[in-house]
Short mmCIF file of C-alpha atoms in Angstrom, two decimals:
data_model
loop_
_atom_site.label_atom_id
_atom_site.label_comp_id
_atom_site.label_asym_id
_atom_site.label_seq_id
_atom_site.Cartn_x
_atom_site.Cartn_y
_atom_site.Cartn_z
CA MET T 4 0.00 0.00 0.00
CA SER T 5 1.48 3.39 -0.99
CA TYR T 6 1.53 6.35 1.42
CA PHE T 7 -0.87 8.14 -0.99
CA THR T 8 -3.35 5.27 -0.75
CA LEU T 9 -2.93 5.22 3.03
CA SER T 10 -3.62 8.96 3.19
CA LEU T 11 -6.99 8.36 1.52
CA THR T 12 -8.04 6.54 4.71
CA LEU T 13 -8.13 9.95 6.38
CA PHE T 14 -11.69 10.11 5.00
CA PHE T 15 -12.48 7.82 7.93
CA ILE T 16 -11.36 10.64 10.24
CA LEU T 17 -13.37 13.26 8.39
CA ILE T 18 -16.65 11.47 9.05
CA PRO T 19 -16.47 11.59 12.91
CA LEU T 20 -15.10 15.16 12.72
CA VAL T 21 -18.05 16.35 10.62
CA LEU T 22 -20.52 14.44 12.83
CA SER T 23 -18.97 15.87 15.98
CA LYS T 24 -19.11 19.43 14.61
CA THR T 25 -22.68 19.08 13.30
CA LEU T 26 -24.06 17.49 16.47
CA ARG T 27 -21.88 19.68 18.75
CA LEU T 28 -20.38 16.64 20.45
CA ASP T 29 -17.21 18.65 21.12
CA LEU T 30 -15.01 15.68 20.23
CA GLU T 31 -13.04 17.27 17.35
CA ARG T 32 -9.93 17.94 19.42
CA ASP T 33 -9.92 14.40 20.88
CA VAL T 34 -10.37 12.86 17.41
CA LEU T 35 -7.49 14.91 15.98
CA VAL T 36 -5.17 14.16 18.91
CA ALA T 37 -6.02 10.44 18.71
CA THR T 38 -5.39 10.45 14.95
CA VAL T 39 -2.01 12.14 15.19
CA ARG T 40 -0.95 9.90 18.08
CA ALA T 41 -2.03 6.75 16.20
CA ILE T 42 -0.08 7.76 13.09
CA VAL T 43 3.09 8.74 14.97
CA GLN T 44 3.04 5.77 17.38
CA LEU T 45 2.32 3.15 14.71
CA LEU T 46 4.90 4.52 12.26
CA LEU T 47 7.45 4.61 15.07
CA VAL T 48 6.61 1.03 16.04
CA GLY T 49 6.83 0.05 12.36
CA TYR T 50 10.37 1.39 12.14
CA ILE T 51 11.37 -0.15 15.46
CA LEU T 52 9.89 -3.54 14.49
CA THR T 53 11.73 -3.45 11.16
CA PHE T 54 14.97 -2.82 13.07
CA VAL T 55 14.25 -5.55 15.65
CA PHE T 56 13.17 -8.11 13.02
CA GLU T 57 16.21 -7.46 10.86
CA GLY T 58 18.54 -7.62 13.87
CA ASN T 59 16.68 -10.66 15.33
CA HIS T 60 18.83 -10.39 18.47
CA PRO T 61 17.41 -11.70 21.79
CA LEU T 62 18.47 -8.48 23.54
CA TYR T 63 16.36 -6.34 21.18
CA MET T 64 13.40 -8.62 21.78
CA LEU T 65 13.90 -8.41 25.54
CA ILE T 66 14.07 -4.60 25.43
CA MET T 67 10.85 -4.46 23.35
CA ILE T 68 9.06 -6.77 25.79
CA ILE T 69 10.24 -4.76 28.82
CA ILE T 70 8.97 -1.55 27.18
CA MET T 71 5.59 -3.21 26.48
CA ILE T 72 5.24 -4.50 30.05
CA THR T 73 6.25 -1.13 31.55
CA THR T 74 3.74 0.76 29.40
CA ALA T 75 0.98 -1.74 30.25
CA VAL T 76 1.72 -1.48 34.00
CA LEU T 77 1.82 2.33 33.98
CA ASN T 78 -1.50 2.43 32.13
CA ALA T 79 -3.30 -0.15 34.27
CA ARG T 80 -2.11 1.15 37.66
CA LYS T 81 -4.26 4.29 37.30
CA LYS T 82 -7.27 2.07 38.01
CA GLY T 83 -5.79 0.57 41.15
CA GLN T 84 -4.33 3.53 42.99
CA HIS T 85 -6.32 2.65 46.11
CA ILE T 86 -4.35 -0.62 46.33
CA LYS T 87 -0.95 -0.22 48.01
CA GLY T 88 1.90 -1.56 45.86
CA ILE T 89 -0.30 -1.89 42.78
CA THR T 90 2.62 -1.11 40.43
CA TRP T 91 4.74 -4.11 41.43
CA LYS T 92 1.65 -6.33 41.69
CA LEU T 93 0.72 -5.50 38.10
CA ALA T 94 4.34 -5.90 36.98
CA VAL T 95 4.56 -9.39 38.54
CA THR T 96 1.18 -10.40 37.07
CA ILE T 97 1.81 -9.20 33.53
CA THR T 98 5.39 -10.54 33.51
CA THR T 99 4.12 -13.95 34.70
CA VAL T 100 1.53 -14.00 31.90
CA GLU T 101 4.27 -13.25 29.35
CA VAL T 102 6.73 -15.80 30.80
CA VAL T 103 4.13 -18.61 31.00
CA THR T 104 2.79 -17.95 27.49
CA GLN T 105 6.17 -17.65 25.81
CA GLY T 106 7.49 -20.52 27.93
CA ILE T 107 4.85 -22.86 26.51
CA LEU T 108 5.03 -21.54 22.94
CA LEU T 109 8.82 -21.53 22.71
CA GLY T 110 9.48 -24.44 25.11
CA PHE T 111 7.35 -26.83 23.08
CA LYS T 112 8.60 -25.22 19.84
CA ILE T 113 5.02 -24.35 18.87
CA VAL T 114 6.39 -21.16 17.26
CA PRO T 115 9.98 -20.39 16.24
CA ALA T 116 12.00 -18.22 18.64
CA THR T 117 12.30 -15.33 16.21
CA ALA T 118 11.30 -11.69 16.67
CA GLN T 119 8.68 -12.05 13.92
CA TYR T 120 6.69 -14.39 16.21
CA VAL T 121 7.78 -13.44 19.72
CA ILE T 122 7.11 -9.69 19.46
CA PRO T 123 3.57 -9.70 17.98
CA ILE T 124 2.44 -12.54 20.26
CA SER T 125 3.96 -10.72 23.27
CA GLY T 126 2.11 -7.57 22.23
CA MET T 127 -1.20 -9.44 22.15
CA MET T 128 -0.58 -11.20 25.47
CA ILE T 129 0.68 -8.14 27.36
CA GLY T 130 -2.08 -5.93 25.90
CA ASN T 131 -4.72 -8.47 26.84
CA ALA T 132 -3.31 -8.88 30.36
CA MET T 133 -3.41 -5.09 30.74
CA VAL T 134 -7.07 -4.85 29.65
CA LEU T 135 -8.07 -7.76 31.89
CA SER T 136 -6.21 -6.24 34.84
CA ILE T 137 -8.10 -2.97 34.35
CA LEU T 138 -11.40 -4.89 34.10
CA PHE T 139 -10.56 -6.80 37.26
CA LEU T 140 -9.52 -3.70 39.23
CA ASN T 141 -12.67 -1.79 38.24
CA ARG T 142 -14.97 -4.66 39.15
CA PHE T 143 -13.12 -5.48 42.38
CA ALA T 144 -13.35 -1.88 43.60
CA ALA T 145 -17.08 -1.77 42.76
CA GLU T 146 -17.75 -5.12 44.50
CA VAL T 147 -15.90 -4.13 47.68
CA ASP T 148 -17.61 -0.74 47.73
CA ALA T 149 -21.08 -2.24 47.32
CA HIS T 150 -20.59 -4.99 49.92
CA GLN T 151 -18.61 -3.30 52.70
CA ASP T 152 -21.23 -4.27 55.27
CA GLU T 153 -20.95 -7.99 54.40
CA ILE T 154 -17.14 -7.85 54.53
CA GLU T 155 -17.27 -6.12 57.90
CA LEU T 156 -19.87 -8.63 59.15
CA ILE T 157 -17.59 -11.59 58.41
CA LEU T 158 -14.63 -9.84 60.06
CA SER T 159 -16.80 -9.00 63.09
CA LEU T 160 -17.64 -12.70 63.52
CA GLY T 161 -13.96 -13.64 63.61
CA GLY T 162 -13.39 -14.30 59.90
CA THR T 163 -10.05 -13.62 58.19
CA PRO T 164 -9.67 -10.99 55.42
CA LYS T 165 -9.53 -13.80 52.84
CA GLN T 166 -12.81 -15.25 54.12
CA ALA T 167 -14.38 -11.79 54.34
CA ILE T 168 -13.56 -10.80 50.78
CA HIS T 169 -13.85 -14.22 49.14
CA HIS T 170 -17.18 -13.59 47.40
CA GLN T 171 -16.15 -10.16 46.03
CA LEU T 172 -12.82 -11.55 44.85
CA ILE T 173 -14.46 -14.45 43.01
CA GLN T 174 -17.01 -12.14 41.34
CA ALA T 175 -14.24 -9.82 40.13
CA ILE T 176 -12.10 -12.74 38.87
CA LYS T 177 -15.10 -14.15 36.98
CA ALA T 178 -15.77 -10.71 35.50
CA GLY T 179 -12.16 -10.70 34.26
CA VAL T 180 -12.22 -14.19 32.73
CA SER T 181 -15.80 -14.29 31.33
CA PRO T 182 -15.35 -11.90 28.36
CA THR T 183 -12.49 -14.08 27.04
CA ILE T 184 -14.58 -17.26 27.36
CA GLU T 185 -17.64 -15.58 25.82
CA SER T 186 -15.70 -14.19 22.87
CA GLN T 187 -14.23 -17.67 22.24
CA LYS T 188 -17.73 -19.10 21.94
CA THR T 189 -18.64 -16.82 19.02
CA ILE T 190 -15.21 -16.42 17.45
CA GLY T 191 -15.36 -16.78 13.68
CA LEU T 192 -19.17 -16.58 13.74
CA VAL T 193 -19.60 -13.00 14.86
CA GLN T 194 -16.18 -11.45 14.36
CA LEU T 195 -13.01 -12.48 12.54
CA PRO T 196 -10.17 -11.81 14.96
CA GLY T 197 -7.81 -8.98 14.04
CA MET T 198 -4.69 -11.08 13.70
CA MET T 199 -6.40 -13.65 11.48
CA SER T 200 -7.95 -10.94 9.32
CA GLY T 201 -4.56 -9.23 9.03
CA GLN T 202 -2.88 -12.44 7.91
CA ILE T 203 -5.60 -13.18 5.33
CA ILE T 204 -5.42 -9.61 3.95
CA GLY T 205 -1.63 -9.98 3.87
CA GLY T 206 -2.07 -12.98 1.56
CA ALA T 207 -1.62 -15.89 3.99
CA ASP T 208 -3.45 -19.19 3.50
CA PRO T 209 -6.74 -18.90 5.51
CA MET T 210 -6.19 -22.33 7.15
CA GLN T 211 -2.75 -21.29 8.33
CA ALA T 212 -4.25 -18.04 9.65
CA VAL T 213 -6.89 -20.09 11.50
CA GLN T 214 -4.22 -22.33 13.06
CA PHE T 215 -2.39 -19.31 14.44
CA GLN T 216 -5.64 -17.84 15.68
CA ILE T 217 -6.46 -21.06 17.57
CA LEU T 218 -3.03 -20.84 19.19
CA ILE T 219 -3.71 -17.25 20.21
CA ILE T 220 -7.18 -17.81 21.67
CA PHE T 221 -5.99 -20.75 23.74
CA ALA T 222 -3.08 -18.68 25.01
CA LEU T 223 -5.48 -15.83 25.78
CA LEU T 224 -7.53 -18.14 28.00
CA THR T 225 -4.46 -18.96 30.11
CA ASN T 226 -3.65 -15.27 30.03
CA ALA T 227 -7.12 -14.34 31.36
CA ALA T 228 -7.01 -16.93 34.13
CA ILE T 229 -3.51 -16.00 35.30
CA SER T 230 -3.96 -12.24 35.16
CA SER T 231 -7.28 -12.06 37.04
CA ILE T 232 -6.48 -14.71 39.65
CA MET T 233 -2.92 -13.61 40.32
CA LEU T 234 -3.75 -9.92 40.51
CA GLY T 235 -6.73 -10.76 42.73
CA PHE T 236 -4.73 -12.73 45.26
CA LEU T 237 -1.88 -10.20 45.23
CA SER T 238 -4.26 -7.24 45.67
CA TYR T 239 -6.79 -8.16 48.32
CA PRO T 240 -4.45 -8.11 51.37
CA ALA T 241 -3.77 -4.42 50.65
CA LEU T 242 -7.41 -3.64 51.44
CA PHE T 243 -6.95 -4.71 55.09
CA THR T 244 -4.83 -3.55 58.01
CA LYS T 245 -2.56 -5.87 60.01
CA GLN T 246 -5.34 -6.00 62.61
CA MET T 247 -7.66 -7.50 59.96
CA GLN T 248 -9.73 -4.34 59.50
CA LEU T 249 -11.15 -3.20 56.19
CA LEU T 250 -9.40 -0.05 54.97
CA LYS T 251 -11.96 2.47 53.82
CA GLU T 252 -11.27 5.32 51.45
CA GLN T 253 -11.38 8.48 53.50
CA MET V 7 -14.73 -6.98 87.57
CA HIS V 8 -14.48 -4.91 84.41
CA ALA V 9 -15.60 -6.50 81.17
CA ILE V 10 -13.97 -3.71 79.19
CA SER V 11 -11.96 -0.77 80.46
CA PHE V 12 -10.67 2.30 78.63
CA GLN V 13 -7.74 4.45 79.66
CA ASP V 14 -7.36 7.74 77.73
CA VAL V 15 -8.63 6.20 74.51
CA SER V 16 -8.79 8.46 71.45
CA TYR V 17 -9.61 7.66 67.86
CA GLU V 18 -8.83 9.92 64.91
CA VAL V 19 -9.49 9.68 61.19
CA THR V 20 -7.44 11.95 58.91
CA GLN V 21 -6.66 14.19 61.90
CA LYS V 22 -10.34 14.50 62.84
CA LYS V 23 -11.00 13.40 66.43
CA ILE V 24 -13.93 10.99 66.58
CA LEU V 25 -13.27 9.89 70.18
CA SER V 26 -11.42 12.00 72.69
CA GLN V 27 -9.64 10.64 75.79
CA ILE V 28 -12.26 8.15 76.90
CA THR V 29 -11.61 6.74 80.37
CA GLY V 30 -14.17 4.42 81.94
CA HIS V 31 -15.30 0.84 82.18
CA PHE V 32 -18.18 -1.53 81.47
CA THR V 33 -19.00 -3.82 84.41
CA LYS V 34 -19.00 -7.56 83.80
CA GLY V 35 -22.42 -9.20 83.76
CA ARG V 36 -24.29 -5.88 83.51
CA ILE V 37 -26.27 -4.16 80.76
CA THR V 38 -24.76 -0.77 79.95
CA THR V 39 -26.46 1.50 77.45
CA LEU V 40 -24.59 4.12 75.43
CA VAL V 41 -26.70 7.18 74.78
CA GLY V 42 -25.97 10.50 73.13
CA PRO V 43 -26.75 12.52 70.03
CA SER V 44 -25.82 11.35 66.51
CA GLY V 45 -22.13 11.79 65.77
CA ALA V 46 -21.15 11.33 69.44
CA GLY V 47 -18.85 8.41 68.53
CA LYS V 48 -20.96 5.60 70.02
CA THR V 49 -20.67 3.20 67.05
CA THR V 50 -16.93 3.96 66.80
CA LEU V 51 -16.58 3.00 70.48
CA LEU V 52 -18.34 -0.34 69.88
CA LYS V 53 -16.15 -1.04 66.85
CA LEU V 54 -13.06 -0.42 69.01
CA CYS V 55 -14.33 -2.99 71.52
CA ASN V 56 -14.78 -5.61 68.77
CA GLY V 57 -11.48 -4.80 67.05
CA LEU V 58 -13.06 -3.54 63.82
CA LEU V 59 -11.15 -0.32 64.58
CA THR V 60 -7.95 0.28 66.54
CA PRO V 61 -7.56 3.25 68.92
CA THR V 62 -5.15 5.96 67.84
CA THR V 63 -3.94 6.36 71.44
CA GLY V 64 -4.81 4.90 74.83
CA GLN V 65 -5.24 1.47 76.41
CA ILE V 66 -8.16 -0.94 76.24
CA HIS V 67 -8.43 -4.02 78.47
CA ILE V 68 -10.91 -6.77 77.69
CA LEU V 69 -11.68 -9.12 80.59
CA ASN V 70 -8.51 -7.89 82.30
CA ARG V 71 -6.30 -8.73 79.32
CA ALA V 72 -4.66 -6.03 77.19
CA TYR V 73 -6.37 -5.54 73.85
CA GLU V 74 -3.11 -6.24 71.98
CA GLU V 75 -2.83 -9.72 73.54
CA TYR V 76 -5.84 -10.93 71.58
CA SER V 77 -5.59 -12.02 67.95
CA PRO V 78 -8.30 -10.22 65.92
CA PRO V 79 -10.42 -13.41 65.47
CA ASP V 80 -10.14 -14.23 69.22
CA LEU V 81 -11.14 -10.71 70.20
CA ARG V 82 -14.10 -10.76 67.80
CA THR V 83 -15.43 -14.06 69.07
CA THR V 84 -14.99 -12.99 72.71
CA VAL V 85 -16.69 -9.64 72.06
CA GLY V 86 -19.54 -10.24 69.61
CA ILE V 87 -21.30 -7.41 67.82
CA ALA V 88 -24.77 -7.19 66.28
CA LEU V 89 -24.56 -4.43 63.69
CA GLN V 90 -27.30 -1.85 63.23
CA ALA V 91 -28.09 -2.84 59.62
CA ALA V 92 -28.13 -6.58 60.50
CA PRO V 93 -26.45 -7.47 57.20
CA MET V 94 -27.15 -10.95 55.83
CA ILE V 95 -24.86 -12.95 53.56
CA ARG V 96 -26.35 -14.54 50.43
CA GLY V 97 -28.11 -17.79 51.25
CA THR V 98 -30.61 -19.15 53.72
CA VAL V 99 -31.24 -18.30 57.36
CA TYR V 100 -29.33 -21.49 58.23
CA ASP V 101 -26.32 -20.32 56.14
CA ASN V 102 -26.32 -17.08 58.10
CA LEU V 103 -26.66 -18.75 61.48
CA ALA V 104 -23.91 -21.23 60.64
CA LEU V 105 -21.56 -18.49 59.39
CA PRO V 106 -19.49 -18.11 62.60
CA LEU V 107 -18.82 -21.87 62.59
CA THR V 108 -18.33 -22.09 58.81
CA LEU V 109 -15.54 -19.52 59.21
CA LYS V 110 -13.86 -21.97 61.62
CA LYS V 111 -14.50 -24.85 59.19
CA GLN V 112 -17.07 -26.38 61.56
CA THR V 113 -20.71 -27.22 60.92
CA LEU V 114 -23.77 -26.15 62.84
CA PRO V 115 -26.00 -29.16 63.69
CA PRO V 116 -29.62 -28.47 62.58
CA GLN V 117 -30.96 -29.03 66.12
CA LYS V 118 -28.53 -26.39 67.45
CA ALA V 119 -29.70 -23.97 64.72
CA ALA V 120 -33.30 -24.64 65.81
CA HIS V 121 -32.33 -24.03 69.45
CA TYR V 122 -30.77 -20.63 68.67
CA LEU V 123 -33.75 -19.61 66.52
CA GLU V 124 -36.12 -20.50 69.35
CA ALA V 125 -33.93 -18.57 71.80
CA VAL V 126 -34.48 -15.39 69.76
CA GLY V 127 -38.20 -16.12 69.37
CA LEU V 128 -38.16 -17.47 65.81
CA SER V 129 -39.55 -20.71 64.44
CA LYS V 130 -37.08 -23.32 63.17
CA ASP V 131 -39.25 -23.53 60.03
CA ILE V 132 -37.56 -20.42 58.62
CA CYS V 133 -34.16 -22.19 58.46
CA GLN V 134 -34.36 -22.78 54.73
CA GLN V 135 -35.87 -19.38 53.92
CA ASP V 136 -33.78 -16.90 51.91
CA ALA V 137 -32.23 -14.59 54.52
CA ARG V 138 -32.79 -11.56 52.31
CA ASP V 139 -36.55 -12.09 52.40
CA LEU V 140 -36.75 -11.64 56.19
CA SER V 141 -38.59 -8.72 57.78
CA GLY V 142 -36.60 -6.09 59.73
CA GLY V 143 -37.45 -7.69 63.07
CA GLN V 144 -36.61 -11.18 61.86
CA ARG V 145 -33.28 -9.97 60.47
CA GLN V 146 -32.32 -8.43 63.80
CA ARG V 147 -33.23 -11.64 65.64
CA VAL V 148 -31.23 -13.78 63.21
CA SER V 149 -28.36 -11.29 63.51
CA ILE V 150 -28.39 -11.58 67.33
CA ALA V 151 -28.65 -15.40 67.15
CA ARG V 152 -25.73 -15.47 64.69
CA THR V 153 -23.60 -13.38 67.06
CA LEU V 154 -24.54 -15.70 69.95
CA ILE V 155 -23.33 -18.81 68.07
CA ASN V 156 -19.77 -17.72 68.95
CA GLU V 157 -20.85 -17.71 72.64
CA PRO V 158 -19.35 -14.27 73.27
CA ALA V 159 -18.69 -13.20 76.85
CA ILE V 160 -19.55 -9.63 75.85
CA LEU V 161 -22.34 -8.66 73.46
CA LEU V 162 -22.30 -5.30 71.65
CA LEU V 163 -25.60 -4.09 70.22
CA ASP V 164 -25.74 -1.15 67.83
CA GLU V 165 -29.26 0.36 67.76
CA ILE V 166 -30.73 -3.05 67.08
CA THR V 167 -34.34 -1.99 67.69
CA SER V 168 -34.29 1.41 65.97
CA ALA V 169 -35.94 0.15 62.77
CA LEU V 170 -38.51 -2.07 64.51
CA ASP V 171 -42.11 -1.55 65.58
CA GLN V 172 -42.83 -1.35 69.31
CA ALA V 173 -43.94 -4.99 69.66
CA ALA V 174 -40.79 -6.33 67.96
CA ALA V 175 -38.61 -3.92 69.95
CA ASP V 176 -40.22 -5.02 73.25
CA SER V 177 -39.67 -8.67 72.50
CA ILE V 178 -36.00 -8.11 71.59
CA GLU V 179 -35.53 -6.13 74.81
CA LYS V 180 -36.89 -9.08 76.80
CA LEU V 181 -34.63 -11.46 74.92
CA ILE V 182 -31.50 -9.43 75.66
CA MET V 183 -32.41 -9.11 79.34
CA GLN V 184 -32.94 -12.88 79.52
CA LEU V 185 -29.58 -13.53 77.89
CA ASN V 186 -27.93 -11.21 80.36
CA GLN V 187 -29.62 -12.75 83.39
CA GLN V 188 -29.52 -16.44 82.42
CA HIS V 189 -26.16 -16.61 80.66
CA ASP V 190 -24.27 -13.81 82.44
CA VAL V 191 -23.52 -12.13 79.12
CA THR V 192 -22.24 -8.57 79.49
CA VAL V 193 -24.26 -6.31 77.21
CA ILE V 194 -23.20 -2.93 75.83
CA TRP V 195 -26.10 -1.43 73.97
CA ILE V 196 -26.33 1.74 71.87
CA THR V 197 -29.82 3.15 71.87
CA HIS V 198 -31.25 6.51 70.88
CA ASN V 199 -34.40 5.71 72.87
CA LEU V 200 -33.96 7.06 76.42
CA GLU V 201 -37.04 5.23 77.68
CA GLN V 202 -35.53 1.98 76.47
CA ALA V 203 -32.25 2.92 78.17
CA LEU V 204 -34.13 3.45 81.44
CA ARG V 205 -35.95 0.12 81.09
CA VAL V 206 -32.98 -2.11 80.32
CA SER V 207 -29.88 -0.48 81.82
CA ASP V 208 -27.92 -1.32 84.93
CA GLU V 209 -25.50 1.43 83.96
CA VAL V 210 -25.48 4.28 81.43
CA TRP V 211 -22.76 6.09 79.49
CA VAL V 212 -23.65 9.50 78.06
CA MET V 213 -21.46 10.48 75.11
CA ILE V 214 -21.43 13.86 73.36
CA ASP V 215 -19.01 15.06 70.65
CA GLY V 216 -16.66 12.10 71.04
CA LYS V 217 -16.36 12.50 74.80
CA LEU V 218 -17.67 10.43 77.69
CA ILE V 219 -19.61 13.10 79.57
CA GLN V 220 -20.94 11.00 82.43
CA GLN V 221 -21.31 7.37 83.49
CA GLY V 222 -23.45 5.96 86.26
CA THR V 223 -26.81 4.40 87.06
CA PRO V 224 -29.91 5.28 84.98
CA ALA V 225 -30.58 7.97 87.58
CA ILE V 226 -28.14 10.24 85.71
CA LEU V 227 -30.74 10.40 82.95
CA GLN V 228 -33.74 10.75 85.27
CA GLN V 229 -32.28 13.51 87.44
CA PRO V 230 -29.41 14.89 85.39
CA THR V 231 -26.89 16.87 87.37
CA HIS V 232 -24.51 17.53 84.50
CA GLN V 233 -25.53 20.48 82.33
CA GLN V 234 -24.74 18.83 78.96
CA VAL V 235 -26.58 15.65 80.01
CA GLN V 236 -29.56 17.74 81.07
CA GLN V 237 -29.63 19.51 77.67
CA PHE V 238 -29.37 16.17 75.87
CA THR V 239 -32.11 14.44 77.88
CA GLU V 240 -34.46 17.42 77.52
CA GLY V 241 -33.95 17.37 73.74
CA ALA V 242 -34.27 13.59 73.48
CA LEU V 243 -37.40 13.27 75.61
CA ARG V 244 -39.16 16.29 74.11
#
């Protein structure tokens, strides 16, 4: 695709701009900022990926993965600022997701250990773990807030923090894992996943694209389970004092 | 003997004093009511006794043992609390009654559940009913029965009759007095109803603005000698 052809896609930006102006949605500035950021970030990533793929050196891959994890952690932690130590808890969770996924894929030689495979799959896994972490943190905060009296009741009867918060923790973990399971049920019927579509548009054999997609959705299921459960069990103790009292936001 | 004693106990939240230098005691085996206007710190004081809050400064002794010597679960089973809202967990009345034992990985025999329900004036037939379908009075009774399952030596009651009609309130009053007399349970009871305080109390604490203004027999409410107590009782009985 030439840059001229690519520039024609800016028509897609014109439509929301015109709609926003006409309906006075006041979103023009946000649309323009998002557009410029998308162009700059993606072109930059394109150049960096070209460099990393051509170099194909493990160190470059490691640096890319560390940058991805750091960005994901910094983004997700905004939703968990009420949880003490949320930054390292997210870092441990997302790193574990990446290590387990790549460990299985590379350990069993399911994909070759080259940048062309490791980097895009890492991007999908880390990005997904970030989104699921945010989902979990939002739901967990809402559950605890709505059921403070039940949590305090269990503590008042001599229960431990883990017993007191068990129900809220399980609900938030389920809320984190369910969207992944639900989207797997309709995959291919309702939506063609982005990676598969990209491969098909890029000229790959559809069956090969499907095989890779199956690999990804299975990995995403592990990803969902690890990120919600691990973050949940790392986070809940921070909501209690040493004397087993529920910390309330003042 | 003192069931609970306080020595210069204060409690602050974000530099706001909720309780200020409380010194006093609750006598073992007696019913003490805590009275005072809203915002006086009465609920905070109960939560300190049960370990749901920790004092910022000062010493608390429970049954002649320092507060810090108890583990939180031990303290909370020794000093049981029935909360004002009588919250119920999801499940049946039996699930709620059994909760204190479930937390210790024990089971509550059905006949024991029936015994506790009868003790609080409820029929054992409601055992399998959804706890969230109970009326206000039934919830309070189940809440008290649930607290009693731990066999606490001290029972804290936070305005447990405030949302009930007179008949339900009277019957819960009788129940608490029976528990106190027959089982020697020390009762510390927040009430905003001064007539109730006069009916049930052996001793009374009057709290205003986070301070213990006066403690003594119910006579301090009937013939107040302290000016702030007099103002409070006049307002409350008007």
